CSV table of N, CA, C and O in Angstrom, one decimal:
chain,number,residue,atom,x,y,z
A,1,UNK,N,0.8,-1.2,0.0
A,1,UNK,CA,0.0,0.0,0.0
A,1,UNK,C,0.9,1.2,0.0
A,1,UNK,O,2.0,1.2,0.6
A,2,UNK,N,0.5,2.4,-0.6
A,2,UNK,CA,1.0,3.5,-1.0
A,2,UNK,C,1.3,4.2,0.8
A,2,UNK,O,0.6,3.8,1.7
A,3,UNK,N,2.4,5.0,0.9
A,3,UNK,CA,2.0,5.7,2.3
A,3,UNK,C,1.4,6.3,2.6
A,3,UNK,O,1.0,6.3,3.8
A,4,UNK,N,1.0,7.2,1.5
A,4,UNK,CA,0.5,8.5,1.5
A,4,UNK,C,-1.4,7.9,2.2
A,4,UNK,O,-2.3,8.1,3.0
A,5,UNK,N,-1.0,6.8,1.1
A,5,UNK,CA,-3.0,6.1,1.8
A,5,UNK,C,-2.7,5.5,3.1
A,5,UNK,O,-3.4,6.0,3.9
A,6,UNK,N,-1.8,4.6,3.6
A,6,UNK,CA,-1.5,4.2,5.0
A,6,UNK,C,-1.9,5.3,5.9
A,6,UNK,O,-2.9,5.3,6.7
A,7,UNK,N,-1.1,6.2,5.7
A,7,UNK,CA,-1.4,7.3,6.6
A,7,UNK,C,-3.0,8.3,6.5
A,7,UNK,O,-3.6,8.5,7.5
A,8,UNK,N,-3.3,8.6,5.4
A,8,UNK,CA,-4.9,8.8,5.4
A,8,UNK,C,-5.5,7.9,6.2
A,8,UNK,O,-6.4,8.4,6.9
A,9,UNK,N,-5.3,6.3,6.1
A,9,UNK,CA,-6.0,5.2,6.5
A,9,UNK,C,-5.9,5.7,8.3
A,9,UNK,O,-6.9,6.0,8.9
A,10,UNK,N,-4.6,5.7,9.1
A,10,UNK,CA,-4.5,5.8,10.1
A,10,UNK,C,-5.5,7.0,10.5
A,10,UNK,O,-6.4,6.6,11.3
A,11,UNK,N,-5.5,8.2,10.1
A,11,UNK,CA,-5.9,9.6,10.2
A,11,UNK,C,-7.3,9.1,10.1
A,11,UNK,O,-8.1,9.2,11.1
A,12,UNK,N,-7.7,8.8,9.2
A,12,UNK,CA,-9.6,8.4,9.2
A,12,UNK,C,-10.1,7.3,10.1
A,12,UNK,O,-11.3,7.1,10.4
A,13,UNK,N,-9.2,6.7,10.5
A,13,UNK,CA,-9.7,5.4,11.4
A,13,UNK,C,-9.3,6.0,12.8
A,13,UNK,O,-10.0,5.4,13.6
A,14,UNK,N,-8.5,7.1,13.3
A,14,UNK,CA,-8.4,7.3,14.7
A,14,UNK,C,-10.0,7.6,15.2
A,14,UNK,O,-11.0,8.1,14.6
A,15,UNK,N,-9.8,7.0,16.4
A,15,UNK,CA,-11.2,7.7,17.7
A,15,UNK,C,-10.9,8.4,18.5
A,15,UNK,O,-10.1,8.0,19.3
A,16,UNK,N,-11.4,9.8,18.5
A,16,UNK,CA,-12.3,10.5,17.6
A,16,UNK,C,-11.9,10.5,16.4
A,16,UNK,O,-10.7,10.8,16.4
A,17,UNK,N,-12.4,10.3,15.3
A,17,UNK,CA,-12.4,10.9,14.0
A,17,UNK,C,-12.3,12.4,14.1
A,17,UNK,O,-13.4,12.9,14.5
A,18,UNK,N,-11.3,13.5,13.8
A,18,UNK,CA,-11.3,14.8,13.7
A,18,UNK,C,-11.0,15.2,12.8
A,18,UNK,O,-11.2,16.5,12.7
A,19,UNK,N,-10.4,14.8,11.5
A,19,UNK,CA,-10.5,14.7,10.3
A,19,UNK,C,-11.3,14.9,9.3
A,19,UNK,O,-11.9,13.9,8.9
A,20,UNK,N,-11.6,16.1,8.6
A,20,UNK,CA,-12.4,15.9,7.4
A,20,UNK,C,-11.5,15.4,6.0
A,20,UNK,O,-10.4,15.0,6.0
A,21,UNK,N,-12.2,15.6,5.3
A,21,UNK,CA,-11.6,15.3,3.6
A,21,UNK,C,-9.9,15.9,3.4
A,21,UNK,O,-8.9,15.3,3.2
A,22,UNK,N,-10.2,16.8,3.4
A,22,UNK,CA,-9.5,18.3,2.8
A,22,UNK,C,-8.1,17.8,4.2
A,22,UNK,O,-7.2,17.1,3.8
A,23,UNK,N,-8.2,18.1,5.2
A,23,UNK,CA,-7.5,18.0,6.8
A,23,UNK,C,-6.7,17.1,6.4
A,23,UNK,O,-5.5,17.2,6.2
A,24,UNK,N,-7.4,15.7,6.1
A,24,UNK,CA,-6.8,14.2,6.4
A,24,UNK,C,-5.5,14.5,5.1
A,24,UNK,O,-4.4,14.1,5.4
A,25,UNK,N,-5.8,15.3,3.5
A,25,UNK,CA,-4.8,14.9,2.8
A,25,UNK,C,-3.9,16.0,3.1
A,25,UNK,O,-2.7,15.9,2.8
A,26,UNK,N,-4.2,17.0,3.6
A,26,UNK,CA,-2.9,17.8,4.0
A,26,UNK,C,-1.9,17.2,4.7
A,26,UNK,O,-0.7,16.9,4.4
A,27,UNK,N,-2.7,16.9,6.0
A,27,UNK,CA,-1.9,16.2,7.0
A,27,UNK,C,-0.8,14.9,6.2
A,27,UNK,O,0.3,14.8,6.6
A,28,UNK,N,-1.3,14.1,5.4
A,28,UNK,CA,-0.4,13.0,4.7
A,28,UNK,C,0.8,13.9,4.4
A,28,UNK,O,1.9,13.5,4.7
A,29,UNK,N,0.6,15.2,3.6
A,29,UNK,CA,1.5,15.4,2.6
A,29,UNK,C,2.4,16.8,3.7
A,29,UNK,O,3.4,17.3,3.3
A,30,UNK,N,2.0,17.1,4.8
A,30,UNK,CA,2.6,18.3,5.6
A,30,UNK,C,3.9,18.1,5.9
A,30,UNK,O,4.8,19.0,5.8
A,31,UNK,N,4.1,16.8,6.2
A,31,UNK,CA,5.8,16.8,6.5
A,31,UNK,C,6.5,16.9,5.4
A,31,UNK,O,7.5,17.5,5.6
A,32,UNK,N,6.5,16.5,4.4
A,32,UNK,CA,7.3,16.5,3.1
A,32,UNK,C,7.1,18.2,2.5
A,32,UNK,O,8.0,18.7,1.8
A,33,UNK,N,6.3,18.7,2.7
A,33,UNK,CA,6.0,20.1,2.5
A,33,UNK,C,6.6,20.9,2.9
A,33,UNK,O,7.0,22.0,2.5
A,34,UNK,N,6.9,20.2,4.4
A,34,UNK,CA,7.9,21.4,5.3
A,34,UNK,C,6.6,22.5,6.5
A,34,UNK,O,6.6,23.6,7.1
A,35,UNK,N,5.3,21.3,6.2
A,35,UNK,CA,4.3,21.9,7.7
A,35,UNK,C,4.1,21.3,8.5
A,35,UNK,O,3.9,20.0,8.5
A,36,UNK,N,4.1,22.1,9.6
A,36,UNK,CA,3.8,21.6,10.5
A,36,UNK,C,2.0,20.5,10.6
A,36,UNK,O,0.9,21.0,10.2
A,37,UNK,N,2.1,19.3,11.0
A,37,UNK,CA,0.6,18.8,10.7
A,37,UNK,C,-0.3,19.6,11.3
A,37,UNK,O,-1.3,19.7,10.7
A,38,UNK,N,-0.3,20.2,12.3
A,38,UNK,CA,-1.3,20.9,12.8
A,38,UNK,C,-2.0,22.1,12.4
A,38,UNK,O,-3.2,22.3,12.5
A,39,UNK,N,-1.0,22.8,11.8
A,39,UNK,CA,-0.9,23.7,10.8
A,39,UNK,C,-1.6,23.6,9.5
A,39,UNK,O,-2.2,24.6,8.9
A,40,UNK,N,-1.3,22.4,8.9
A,40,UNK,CA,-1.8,22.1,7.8
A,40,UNK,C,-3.5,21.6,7.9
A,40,UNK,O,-4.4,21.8,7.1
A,41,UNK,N,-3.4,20.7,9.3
A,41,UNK,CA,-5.2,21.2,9.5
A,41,UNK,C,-6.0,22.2,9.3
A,41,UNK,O,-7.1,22.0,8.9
A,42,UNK,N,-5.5,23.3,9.7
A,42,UNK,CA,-6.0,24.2,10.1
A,42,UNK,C,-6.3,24.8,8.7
A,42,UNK,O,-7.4,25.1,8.4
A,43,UNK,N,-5.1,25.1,7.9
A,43,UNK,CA,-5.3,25.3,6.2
A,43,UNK,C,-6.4,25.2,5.8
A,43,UNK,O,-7.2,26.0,5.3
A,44,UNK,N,-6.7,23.6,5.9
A,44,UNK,CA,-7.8,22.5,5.1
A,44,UNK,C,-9.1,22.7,6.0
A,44,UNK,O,-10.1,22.4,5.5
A,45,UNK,N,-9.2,23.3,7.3
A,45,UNK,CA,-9.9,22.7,7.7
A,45,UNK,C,-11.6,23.4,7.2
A,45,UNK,O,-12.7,23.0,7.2
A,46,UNK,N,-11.1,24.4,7.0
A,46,UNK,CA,-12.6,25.0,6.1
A,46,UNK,C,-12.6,24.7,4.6
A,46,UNK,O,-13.2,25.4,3.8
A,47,UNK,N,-11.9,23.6,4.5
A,47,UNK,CA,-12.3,23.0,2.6
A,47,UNK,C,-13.2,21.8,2.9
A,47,UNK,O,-13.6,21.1,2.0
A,48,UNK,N,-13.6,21.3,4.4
A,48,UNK,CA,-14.1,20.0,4.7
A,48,UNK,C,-15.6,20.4,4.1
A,48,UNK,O,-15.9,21.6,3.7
A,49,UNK,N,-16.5,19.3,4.1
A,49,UNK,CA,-18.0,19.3,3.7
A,49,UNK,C,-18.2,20.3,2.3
A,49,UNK,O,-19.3,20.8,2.1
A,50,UNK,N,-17.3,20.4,1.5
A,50,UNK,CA,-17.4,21.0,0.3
A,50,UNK,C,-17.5,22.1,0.9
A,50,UNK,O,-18.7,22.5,1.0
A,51,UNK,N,-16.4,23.0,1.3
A,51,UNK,CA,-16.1,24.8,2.3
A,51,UNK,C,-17.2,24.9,3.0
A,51,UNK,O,-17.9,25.9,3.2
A,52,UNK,N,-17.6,23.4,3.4
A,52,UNK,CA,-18.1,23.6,4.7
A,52,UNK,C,-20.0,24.4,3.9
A,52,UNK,O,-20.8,25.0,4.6
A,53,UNK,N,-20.1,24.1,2.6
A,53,UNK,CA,-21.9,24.6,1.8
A,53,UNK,C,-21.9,23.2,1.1
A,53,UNK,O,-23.0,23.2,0.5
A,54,UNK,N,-21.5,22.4,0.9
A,54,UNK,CA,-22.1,21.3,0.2
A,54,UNK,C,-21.3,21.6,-1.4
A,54,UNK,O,-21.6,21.0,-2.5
A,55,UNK,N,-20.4,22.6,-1.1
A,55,UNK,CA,-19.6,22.9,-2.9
A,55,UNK,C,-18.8,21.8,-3.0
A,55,UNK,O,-19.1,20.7,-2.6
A,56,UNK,N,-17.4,22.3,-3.7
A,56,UNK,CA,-16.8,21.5,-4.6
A,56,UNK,C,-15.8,20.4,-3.1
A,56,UNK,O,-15.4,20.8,-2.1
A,57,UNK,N,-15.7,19.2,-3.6
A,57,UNK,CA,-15.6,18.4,-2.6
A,57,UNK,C,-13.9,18.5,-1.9
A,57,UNK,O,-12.9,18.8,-2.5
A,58,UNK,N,-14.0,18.2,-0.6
A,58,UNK,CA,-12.5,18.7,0.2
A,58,UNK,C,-11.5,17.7,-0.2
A,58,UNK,O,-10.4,18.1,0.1
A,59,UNK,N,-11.6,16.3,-0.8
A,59,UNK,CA,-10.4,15.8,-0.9
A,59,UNK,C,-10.1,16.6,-2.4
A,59,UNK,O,-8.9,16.8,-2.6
A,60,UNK,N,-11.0,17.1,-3.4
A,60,UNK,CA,-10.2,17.7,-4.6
A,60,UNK,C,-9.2,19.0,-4.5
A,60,UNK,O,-8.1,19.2,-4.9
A,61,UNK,N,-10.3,19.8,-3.6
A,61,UNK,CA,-9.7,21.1,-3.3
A,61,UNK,C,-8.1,20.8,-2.4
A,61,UNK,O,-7.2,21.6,-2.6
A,62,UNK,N,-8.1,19.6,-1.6
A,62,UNK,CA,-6.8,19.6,-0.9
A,62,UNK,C,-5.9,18.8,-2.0
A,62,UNK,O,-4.8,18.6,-1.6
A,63,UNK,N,-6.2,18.3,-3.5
A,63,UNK,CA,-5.5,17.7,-3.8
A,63,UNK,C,-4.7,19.3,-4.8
A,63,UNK,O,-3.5,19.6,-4.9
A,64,UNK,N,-5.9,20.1,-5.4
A,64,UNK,CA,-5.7,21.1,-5.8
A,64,UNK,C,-4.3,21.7,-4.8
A,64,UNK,O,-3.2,21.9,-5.3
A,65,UNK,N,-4.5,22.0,-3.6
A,65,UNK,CA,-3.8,22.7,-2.6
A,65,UNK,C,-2.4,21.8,-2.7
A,65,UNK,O,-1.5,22.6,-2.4
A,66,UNK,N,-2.0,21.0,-2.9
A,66,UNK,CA,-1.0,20.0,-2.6
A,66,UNK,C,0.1,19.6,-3.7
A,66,UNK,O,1.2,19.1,-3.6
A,67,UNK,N,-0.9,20.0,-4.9
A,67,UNK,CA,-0.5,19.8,-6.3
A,67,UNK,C,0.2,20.9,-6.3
A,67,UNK,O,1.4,20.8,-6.4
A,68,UNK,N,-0.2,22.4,-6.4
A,68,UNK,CA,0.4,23.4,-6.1
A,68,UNK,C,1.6,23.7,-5.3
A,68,UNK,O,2.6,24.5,-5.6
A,69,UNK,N,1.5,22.9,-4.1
A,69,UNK,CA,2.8,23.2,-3.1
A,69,UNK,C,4.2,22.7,-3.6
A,69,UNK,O,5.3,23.0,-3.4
A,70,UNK,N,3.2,21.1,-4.9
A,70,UNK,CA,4.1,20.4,-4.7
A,70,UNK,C,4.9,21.4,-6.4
A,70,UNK,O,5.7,20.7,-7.1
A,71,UNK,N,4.6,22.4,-6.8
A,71,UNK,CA,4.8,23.2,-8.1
A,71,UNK,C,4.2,23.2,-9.4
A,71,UNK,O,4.6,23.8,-10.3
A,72,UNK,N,3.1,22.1,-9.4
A,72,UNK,CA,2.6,21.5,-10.4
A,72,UNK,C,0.9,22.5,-10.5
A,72,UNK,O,-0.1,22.1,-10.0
A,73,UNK,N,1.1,23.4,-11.0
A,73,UNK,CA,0.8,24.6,-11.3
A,73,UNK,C,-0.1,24.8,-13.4
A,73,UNK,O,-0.3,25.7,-14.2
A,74,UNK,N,-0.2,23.8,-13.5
A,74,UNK,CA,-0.5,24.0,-15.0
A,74,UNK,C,-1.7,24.0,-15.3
A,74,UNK,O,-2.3,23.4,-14.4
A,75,UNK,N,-2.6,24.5,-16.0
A,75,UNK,CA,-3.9,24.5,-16.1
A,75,UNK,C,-4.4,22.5,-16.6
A,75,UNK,O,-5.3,21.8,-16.2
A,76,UNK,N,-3.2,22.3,-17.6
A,76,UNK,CA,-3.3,20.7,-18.4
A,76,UNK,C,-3.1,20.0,-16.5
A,76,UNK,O,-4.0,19.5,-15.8
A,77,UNK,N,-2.3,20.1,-16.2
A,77,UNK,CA,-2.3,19.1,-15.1
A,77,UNK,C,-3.4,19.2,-14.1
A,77,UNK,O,-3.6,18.1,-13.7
A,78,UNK,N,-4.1,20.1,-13.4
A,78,UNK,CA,-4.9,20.7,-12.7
A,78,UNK,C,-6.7,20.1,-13.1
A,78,UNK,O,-7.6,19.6,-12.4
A,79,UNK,N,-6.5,20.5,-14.4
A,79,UNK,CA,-7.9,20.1,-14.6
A,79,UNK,C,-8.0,18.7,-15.2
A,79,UNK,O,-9.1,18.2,-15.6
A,80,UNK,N,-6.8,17.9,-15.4
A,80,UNK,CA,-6.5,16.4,-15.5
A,80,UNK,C,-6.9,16.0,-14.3
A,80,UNK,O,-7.7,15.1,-14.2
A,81,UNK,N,-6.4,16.7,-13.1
A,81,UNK,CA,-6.6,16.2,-11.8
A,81,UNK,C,-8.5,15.8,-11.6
A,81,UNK,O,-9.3,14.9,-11.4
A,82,UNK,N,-8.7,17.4,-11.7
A,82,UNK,CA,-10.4,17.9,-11.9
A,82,UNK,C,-10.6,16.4,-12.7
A,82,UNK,O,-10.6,15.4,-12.0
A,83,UNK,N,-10.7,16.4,-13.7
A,83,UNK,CA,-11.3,15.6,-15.1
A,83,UNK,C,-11.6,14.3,-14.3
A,83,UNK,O,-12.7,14.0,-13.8
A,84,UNK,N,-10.2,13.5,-14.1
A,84,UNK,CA,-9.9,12.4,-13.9
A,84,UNK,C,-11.4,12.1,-12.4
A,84,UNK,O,-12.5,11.5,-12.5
A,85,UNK,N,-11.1,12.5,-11.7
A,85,UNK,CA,-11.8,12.5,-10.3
A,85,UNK,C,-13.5,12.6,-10.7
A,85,UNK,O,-14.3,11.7,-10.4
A,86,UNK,N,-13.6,13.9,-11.3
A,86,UNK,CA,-15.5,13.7,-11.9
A,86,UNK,C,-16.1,12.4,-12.9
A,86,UNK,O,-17.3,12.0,-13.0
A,87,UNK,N,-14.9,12.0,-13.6
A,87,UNK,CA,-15.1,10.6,-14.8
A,87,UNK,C,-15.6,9.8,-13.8
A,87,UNK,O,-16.6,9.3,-14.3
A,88,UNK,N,-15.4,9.5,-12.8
A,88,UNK,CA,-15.1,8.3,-11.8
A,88,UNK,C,-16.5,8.2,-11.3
A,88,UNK,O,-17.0,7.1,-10.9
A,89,UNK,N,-17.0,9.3,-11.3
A,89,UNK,CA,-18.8,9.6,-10.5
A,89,UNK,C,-19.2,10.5,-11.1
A,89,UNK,O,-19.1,11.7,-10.7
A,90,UNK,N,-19.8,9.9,-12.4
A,90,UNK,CA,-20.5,10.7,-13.4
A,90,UNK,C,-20.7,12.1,-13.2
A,90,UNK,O,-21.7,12.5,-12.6
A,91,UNK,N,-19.6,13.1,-13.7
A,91,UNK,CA,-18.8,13.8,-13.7
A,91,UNK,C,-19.2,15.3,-12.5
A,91,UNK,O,-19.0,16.5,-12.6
A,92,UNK,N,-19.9,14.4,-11.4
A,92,UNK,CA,-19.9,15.2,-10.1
A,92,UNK,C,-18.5,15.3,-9.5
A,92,UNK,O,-17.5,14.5,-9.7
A,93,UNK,N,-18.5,16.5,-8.8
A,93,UNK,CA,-17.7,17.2,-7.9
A,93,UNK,C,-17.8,17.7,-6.3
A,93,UNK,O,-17.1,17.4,-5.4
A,94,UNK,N,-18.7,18.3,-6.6
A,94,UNK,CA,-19.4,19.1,-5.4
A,94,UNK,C,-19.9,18.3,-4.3
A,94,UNK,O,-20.9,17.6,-4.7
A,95,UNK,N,-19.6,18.1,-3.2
A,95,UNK,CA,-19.5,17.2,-2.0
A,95,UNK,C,-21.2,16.7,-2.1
A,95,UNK,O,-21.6,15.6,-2.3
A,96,UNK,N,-21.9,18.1,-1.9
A,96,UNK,CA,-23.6,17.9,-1.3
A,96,UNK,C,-24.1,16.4,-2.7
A,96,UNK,O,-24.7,15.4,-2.4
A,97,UNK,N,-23.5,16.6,-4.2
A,97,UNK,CA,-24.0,16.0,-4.8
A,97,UNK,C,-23.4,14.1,-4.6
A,97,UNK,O,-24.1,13.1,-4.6
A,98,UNK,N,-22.5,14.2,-4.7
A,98,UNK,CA,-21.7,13.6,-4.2
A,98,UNK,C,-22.0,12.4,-3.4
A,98,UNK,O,-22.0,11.3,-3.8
A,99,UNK,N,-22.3,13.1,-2.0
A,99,UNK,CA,-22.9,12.3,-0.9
A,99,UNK,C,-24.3,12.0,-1.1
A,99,UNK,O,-24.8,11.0,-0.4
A,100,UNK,N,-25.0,12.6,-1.9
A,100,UNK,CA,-26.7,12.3,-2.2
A,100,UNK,C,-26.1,11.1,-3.0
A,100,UNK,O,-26.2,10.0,-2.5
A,101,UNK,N,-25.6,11.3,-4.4
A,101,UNK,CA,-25.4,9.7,-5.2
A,101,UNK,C,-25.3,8.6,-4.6
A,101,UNK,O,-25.9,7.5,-4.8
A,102,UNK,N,-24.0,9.0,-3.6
A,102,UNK,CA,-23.6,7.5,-2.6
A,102,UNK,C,-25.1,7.1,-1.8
A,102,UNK,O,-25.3,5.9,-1.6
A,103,UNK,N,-25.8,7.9,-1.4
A,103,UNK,CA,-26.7,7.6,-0.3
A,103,UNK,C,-27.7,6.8,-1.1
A,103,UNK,O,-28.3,5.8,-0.7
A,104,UNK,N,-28.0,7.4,-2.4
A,104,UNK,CA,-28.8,6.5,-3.0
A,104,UNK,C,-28.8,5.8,-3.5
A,104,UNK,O,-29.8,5.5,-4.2
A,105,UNK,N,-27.3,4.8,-3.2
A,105,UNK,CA,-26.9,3.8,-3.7
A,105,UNK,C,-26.8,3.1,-2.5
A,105,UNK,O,-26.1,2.1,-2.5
A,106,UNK,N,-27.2,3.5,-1.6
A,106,UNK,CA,-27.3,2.6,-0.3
A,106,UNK,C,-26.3,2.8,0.7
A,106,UNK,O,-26.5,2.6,1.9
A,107,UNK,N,-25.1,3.5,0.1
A,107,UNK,CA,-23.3,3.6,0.6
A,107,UNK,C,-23.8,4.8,1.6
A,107,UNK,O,-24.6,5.7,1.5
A,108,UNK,N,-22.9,4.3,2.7
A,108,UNK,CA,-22.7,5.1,4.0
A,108,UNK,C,-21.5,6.5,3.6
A,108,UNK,O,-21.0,6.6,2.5
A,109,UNK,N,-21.3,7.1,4.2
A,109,UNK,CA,-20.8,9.0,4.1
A,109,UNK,C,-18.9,8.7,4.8
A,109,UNK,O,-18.1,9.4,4.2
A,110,UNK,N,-18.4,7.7,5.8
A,110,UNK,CA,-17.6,7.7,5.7
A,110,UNK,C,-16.4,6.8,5.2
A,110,UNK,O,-15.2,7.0,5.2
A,111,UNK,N,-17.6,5.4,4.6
A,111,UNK,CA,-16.3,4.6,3.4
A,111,UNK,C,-16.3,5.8,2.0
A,111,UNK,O,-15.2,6.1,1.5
A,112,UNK,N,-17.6,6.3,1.3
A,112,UNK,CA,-17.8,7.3,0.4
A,112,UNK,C,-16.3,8.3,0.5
A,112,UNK,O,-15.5,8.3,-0.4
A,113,UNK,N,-16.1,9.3,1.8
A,113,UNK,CA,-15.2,10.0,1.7
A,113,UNK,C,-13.7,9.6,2.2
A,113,UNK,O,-12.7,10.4,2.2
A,114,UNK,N,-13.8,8.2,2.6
A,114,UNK,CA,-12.7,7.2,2.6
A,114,UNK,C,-12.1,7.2,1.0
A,114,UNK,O,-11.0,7.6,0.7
A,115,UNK,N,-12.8,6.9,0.3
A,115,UNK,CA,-12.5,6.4,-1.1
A,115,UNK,C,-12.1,7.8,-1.8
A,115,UNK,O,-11.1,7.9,-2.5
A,116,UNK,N,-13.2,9.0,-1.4
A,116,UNK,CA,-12.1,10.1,-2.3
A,116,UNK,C,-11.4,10.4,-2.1
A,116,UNK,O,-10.9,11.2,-2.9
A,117,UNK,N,-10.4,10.1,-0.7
A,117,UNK,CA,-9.9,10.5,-0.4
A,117,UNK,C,-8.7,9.7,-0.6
A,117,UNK,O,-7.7,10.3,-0.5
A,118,UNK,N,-8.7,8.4,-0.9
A,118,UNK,CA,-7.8,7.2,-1.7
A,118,UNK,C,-7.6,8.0,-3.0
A,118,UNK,O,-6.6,8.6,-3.4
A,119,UNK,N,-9.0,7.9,-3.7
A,119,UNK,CA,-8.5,8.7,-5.3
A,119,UNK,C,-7.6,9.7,-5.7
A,119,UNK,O,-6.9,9.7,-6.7
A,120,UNK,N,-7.7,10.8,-4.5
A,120,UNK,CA,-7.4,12.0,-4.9
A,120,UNK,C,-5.6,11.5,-4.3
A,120,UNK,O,-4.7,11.9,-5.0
A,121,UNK,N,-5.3,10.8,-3.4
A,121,UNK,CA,-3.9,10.9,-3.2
A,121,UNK,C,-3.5,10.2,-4.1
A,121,UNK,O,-2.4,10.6,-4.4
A,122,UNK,N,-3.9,8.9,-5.1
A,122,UNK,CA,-3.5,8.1,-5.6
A,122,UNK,C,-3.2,9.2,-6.5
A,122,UNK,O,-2.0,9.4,-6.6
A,123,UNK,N,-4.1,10.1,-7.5
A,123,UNK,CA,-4.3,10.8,-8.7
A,123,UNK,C,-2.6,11.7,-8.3
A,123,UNK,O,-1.6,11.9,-9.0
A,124,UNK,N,-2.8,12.2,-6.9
A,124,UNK,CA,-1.8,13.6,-6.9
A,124,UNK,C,-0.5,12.8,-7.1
A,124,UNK,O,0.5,13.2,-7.6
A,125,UNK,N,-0.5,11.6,-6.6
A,125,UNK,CA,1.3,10.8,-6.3
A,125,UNK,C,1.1,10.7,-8.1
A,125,UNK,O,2.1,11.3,-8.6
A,126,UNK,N,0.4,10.3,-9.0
A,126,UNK,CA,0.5,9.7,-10.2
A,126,UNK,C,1.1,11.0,-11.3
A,126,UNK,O,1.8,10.9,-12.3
A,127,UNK,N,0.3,12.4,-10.6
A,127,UNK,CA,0.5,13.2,-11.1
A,127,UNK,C,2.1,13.5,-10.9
A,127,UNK,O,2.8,13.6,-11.8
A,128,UNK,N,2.5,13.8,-9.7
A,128,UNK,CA,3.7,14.2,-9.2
A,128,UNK,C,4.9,13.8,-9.7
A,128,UNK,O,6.0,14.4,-9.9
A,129,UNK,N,4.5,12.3,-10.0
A,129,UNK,CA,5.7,11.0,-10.4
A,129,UNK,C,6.0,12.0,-12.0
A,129,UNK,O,7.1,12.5,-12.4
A,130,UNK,N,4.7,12.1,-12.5
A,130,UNK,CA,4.9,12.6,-14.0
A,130,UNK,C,5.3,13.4,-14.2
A,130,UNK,O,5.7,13.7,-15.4
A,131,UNK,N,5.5,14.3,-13.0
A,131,UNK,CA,6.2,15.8,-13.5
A,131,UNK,C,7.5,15.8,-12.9
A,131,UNK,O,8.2,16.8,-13.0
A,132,UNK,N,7.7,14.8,-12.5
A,132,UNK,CA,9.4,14.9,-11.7
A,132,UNK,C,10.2,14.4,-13.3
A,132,UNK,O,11.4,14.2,-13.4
């Protein structure tokens, strides 16, 4: 298994869960960044629940945030990220829609943002490899 997901996995399974979407992938990627994890919560922590209105969902926005740090800055790479992520769930984005699809497929809210939160680190490491 990737680390980057190991450690999301750790971060989403602690009790309490204090982690949203957005929080959990910062925190993976803060030490290699040069942040402090706590710090990097705090960044993310109003990208959780889609900024916290049901908008655009918090693992994209933190993958957005991370892709950036990591200098990968292109419009082609960026909205590859975007693209690739909405293909996957008939080309939703936005958290509120998101969690309505999963619900009406029976799926519970935190395997749902377990898994975007797999996609989006898998997409950012895939992306990152490519630009090194």
């Amino acid at each position: 298994m990737n680390k980057h997901i190991e450690k999301a996995t750790q971060l989403r399974n602690a009790t309490p869960m204090v982690n949203n979407c957005s929080q959990t992938i910062l925190r993976v990627y803060a030490e290699e960044l040069g942040l402090d994890e706590n710090l990097a919560a705090g960044i993310a922590g109003n990208f959780g629940g889609g900024m916290k209105c049901g908008s655009t969902c918090g693992a994209i926005t933190a993958g957005f945030m991370i892709l950036g740090a990591k200098g990968i800055e292109s419009p082609f790479a960026v909205n590859e990220f975007r693209r690739r992520i909405a293909e996957k769930h008939d080309g939703m984005t936005d958290c509120a829609e998101l969690l309505r699809a999963n619900a009406q497929k029976g799926g519970a809210k935190k395997p749902h943002c377990d898994n975007m939160i797999f996609e989006a680190i898998e997409l950012i490491d895939e992306l990152t490899k490519e630009a090194e």
